[in-house]
Tab-separated table of C-alpha atoms in Angstrom:
chain	number	residue	atom	x	y	z
A	51	MET	CA	-23.775	23.256	-12.061
A	52	MET	CA	-26.348	20.478	-12.321
A	53	LYS	CA	-29.988	21.220	-13.061
A	54	LYS	CA	-32.321	18.608	-11.847
A	55	HIS	CA	-36.007	18.439	-12.540
A	56	THR	CA	-37.874	16.717	-9.726
A	57	SER	CA	-41.460	16.684	-8.655
A	58	PRO	CA	-42.154	17.962	-5.143
A	59	PRO	CA	-43.792	15.578	-2.709
A	60	PHE	CA	-47.547	15.660	-3.173
A	61	PRO	CA	-48.600	17.082	0.234
A	62	GLN	CA	-45.846	19.727	0.204
A	63	ALA	CA	-46.882	21.108	-3.208
A	64	LEU	CA	-50.485	21.528	-2.171
A	65	HIS	CA	-49.830	22.833	1.337
A	66	GLY	CA	-51.847	25.949	2.137
A	67	LYS	CA	-54.166	25.712	-0.904
A	68	LYS	CA	-57.913	25.652	-0.399
A	69	GLY	CA	-60.528	24.465	-2.804
A	70	ILE	CA	-58.209	22.311	-4.831
A	71	ASN	CA	-59.594	20.636	-7.920
A	72	ALA	CA	-58.263	17.728	-9.947
A	73	SER	CA	-56.749	19.924	-12.696
A	74	GLU	CA	-54.583	21.803	-10.149
A	75	ILE	CA	-53.396	18.513	-8.706
A	76	LEU	CA	-52.445	17.250	-12.183
A	77	GLU	CA	-50.673	20.545	-12.962
A	78	VAL	CA	-48.549	20.390	-9.789
A	79	LEU	CA	-47.676	16.748	-10.388
A	80	SER	CA	-46.742	17.211	-14.053
A	81	LYS	CA	-44.882	20.545	-13.698
A	82	GLY	CA	-42.336	19.353	-11.165
A	83	LEU	CA	-39.709	21.483	-9.515
A	84	ASN	CA	-36.435	22.923	-10.869
A	85	VAL	CA	-33.566	22.601	-8.403
A	86	ASN	CA	-30.092	24.051	-8.913
A	87	LYS	CA	-27.612	22.415	-6.560
A	88	LYS	CA	-23.920	21.637	-6.608
A	89	ALA	CA	-22.637	18.322	-5.370
A	90	PHE	CA	-18.962	17.935	-4.502
A	91	LEU	CA	-17.874	14.339	-4.926
A	92	THR	CA	-14.670	12.630	-3.973
A	93	GLU	CA	-12.646	11.004	-6.727
A	94	GLN	CA	-13.735	7.520	-5.643
A	95	VAL	CA	-17.460	8.375	-5.743
A	96	SER	CA	-17.036	10.180	-9.049
A	97	ALA	CA	-15.316	7.096	-10.505
A	98	ILE	CA	-18.169	4.873	-9.318
A	99	ILE	CA	-20.826	7.138	-10.845
A	100	GLN	CA	-18.932	7.366	-14.141
A	101	CYS	CA	-18.277	3.587	-14.166
A	102	LYS	CA	-14.506	4.114	-14.342
A	103	SER	CA	-12.340	1.391	-12.904
A	104	PRO	CA	-8.877	2.168	-11.539
A	105	LEU	CA	-5.812	1.294	-13.598
A	106	LYS	CA	-4.372	-2.139	-12.915
A	107	TYR	CA	-0.612	-2.448	-12.576
A	108	LYS	CA	1.551	-5.560	-12.844
A	109	ASP	CA	3.159	-7.012	-9.736
A	110	PRO	CA	6.553	-5.280	-9.449
A	111	GLY	CA	8.110	-8.403	-7.905
A	112	CYS	CA	10.727	-8.404	-5.151
A	113	PRO	CA	12.567	-5.131	-4.554
A	114	THR	CA	16.189	-6.146	-5.148
A	115	ILE	CA	19.390	-4.177	-5.650
A	116	SER	CA	22.991	-4.948	-6.531
A	117	VAL	CA	25.434	-4.269	-3.680
A	118	MET	CA	29.128	-4.744	-2.955
A	119	ILE	CA	30.245	-6.344	0.316
A	120	GLY	CA	33.930	-6.838	1.054
A	121	GLY	CA	34.918	-6.233	-2.572
A	122	LYS	CA	32.475	-8.843	-3.918
A	123	VAL	CA	29.342	-7.996	-5.871
A	124	VAL	CA	26.096	-9.484	-4.574
A	125	GLU	CA	23.413	-9.431	-7.264
A	126	LYS	CA	19.732	-9.287	-6.390
A	127	ALA	CA	20.136	-8.488	-2.704
A	128	LEU	CA	16.701	-8.020	-1.162
A	129	LEU	CA	16.097	-4.365	-0.374
A	130	ASP	CA	15.453	-4.392	3.370
A	131	LEU	CA	15.032	-1.386	5.629
A	132	GLY	CA	15.160	-3.398	8.856
A	133	ALA	CA	17.552	-2.938	11.775
A	134	SER	CA	19.502	-6.063	10.815
A	135	VAL	CA	19.735	-8.315	7.782
A	136	ASN	CA	19.702	-12.118	7.746
A	137	LEU	CA	22.679	-13.674	5.968
A	138	PRO	CA	23.088	-17.382	5.164
A	139	TYR	CA	26.186	-18.955	6.730
A	140	SER	CA	27.460	-20.177	3.346
A	141	VAL	CA	27.414	-16.609	1.953
A	142	TYR	CA	29.096	-15.344	5.115
A	143	LYS	CA	31.942	-17.852	4.571
A	144	GLN	CA	32.315	-16.818	0.885
A	145	LEU	CA	32.533	-13.128	1.788
A	146	GLY	CA	35.083	-13.683	4.578
A	147	LEU	CA	33.651	-11.035	6.878
A	148	GLY	CA	35.631	-11.850	10.041
A	149	GLU	CA	34.617	-13.518	13.285
A	150	LEU	CA	31.043	-13.875	14.454
A	151	LYS	CA	29.952	-12.457	17.795
A	152	PRO	CA	27.777	-14.731	19.913
A	153	THR	CA	24.166	-13.624	20.333
A	154	SER	CA	21.146	-14.579	22.405
A	155	ILE	CA	18.723	-13.684	19.595
A	156	THR	CA	16.042	-16.174	18.566
A	157	LEU	CA	14.115	-15.485	15.379
A	158	SER	CA	10.457	-16.424	14.908
A	159	LEU	CA	9.943	-16.810	11.171
A	160	ALA	CA	6.752	-16.346	9.157
A	161	ASP	CA	6.212	-20.126	8.945
A	162	ARG	CA	6.202	-20.156	12.793
A	163	SER	CA	9.541	-21.916	12.981
A	164	VAL	CA	12.212	-20.653	15.363
A	165	LYS	CA	15.819	-20.140	14.221
A	166	ILE	CA	18.835	-19.676	16.457
A	167	PRO	CA	21.532	-17.687	14.616
A	168	ARG	CA	25.186	-18.766	14.514
A	169	GLY	CA	26.082	-15.224	15.514
A	170	ILE	CA	26.082	-11.605	14.395
A	171	ILE	CA	28.548	-9.418	12.573
A	172	GLU	CA	28.196	-5.683	13.072
A	173	ASP	CA	28.956	-2.618	10.976
A	174	VAL	CA	29.837	-4.357	7.717
A	175	LEU	CA	30.259	-1.687	5.031
A	176	VAL	CA	27.835	-2.307	2.177
A	177	GLN	CA	28.311	-0.264	-0.994
A	178	VAL	CA	25.224	0.759	-2.969
A	179	ASP	CA	26.243	2.848	-5.995
A	180	ASN	CA	28.642	5.458	-4.561
A	181	PHE	CA	27.347	5.247	-0.993
A	182	TYR	CA	28.558	3.096	1.906
A	183	TYR	CA	26.242	1.957	4.698
A	184	PRO	CA	27.152	0.127	7.914
A	185	VAL	CA	24.901	-2.940	8.180
A	186	ASP	CA	24.464	-5.489	10.973
A	187	PHE	CA	24.069	-9.079	9.755
A	188	VAL	CA	22.470	-11.969	11.625
A	189	VAL	CA	24.124	-15.144	10.285
A	190	LEU	CA	21.798	-18.157	9.988
A	191	ASP	CA	22.121	-21.795	8.923
A	192	THR	CA	19.833	-21.462	5.896
A	193	ASP	CA	19.993	-22.058	2.165
A	194	PRO	CA	21.221	-18.970	0.275
A	195	PHE	CA	18.329	-19.042	-2.232
């Protein structure tokens, strides 16, 4: 509980008094007012009042995992929760994943370029630890790294 000593506003302290002299005015102004109030603050406001700054963490980098596709280990595969995963054509050839299906997909990339995939390959089993996941790959003519 916080105790705060504040002076009341001048007209409010003297309201209703008649025949006020200078000593009474000085007494009211110097005595002040005791107020007991609780203030509930959020963590952010409390941190600002206490001059605490939040902890700074290092950049964790790219979220990558090691996976196995077609019996071959792929190190540092980008962890992606999307509906399909882009795969460079050169990596596709190394993995020997079968024939590509034609597709009418066009991809608009972040640099505003447009890529037309060579094709797609569906339901490729990707092993992560002891679990197998069917993944759809969109095969592109891009550099692997």
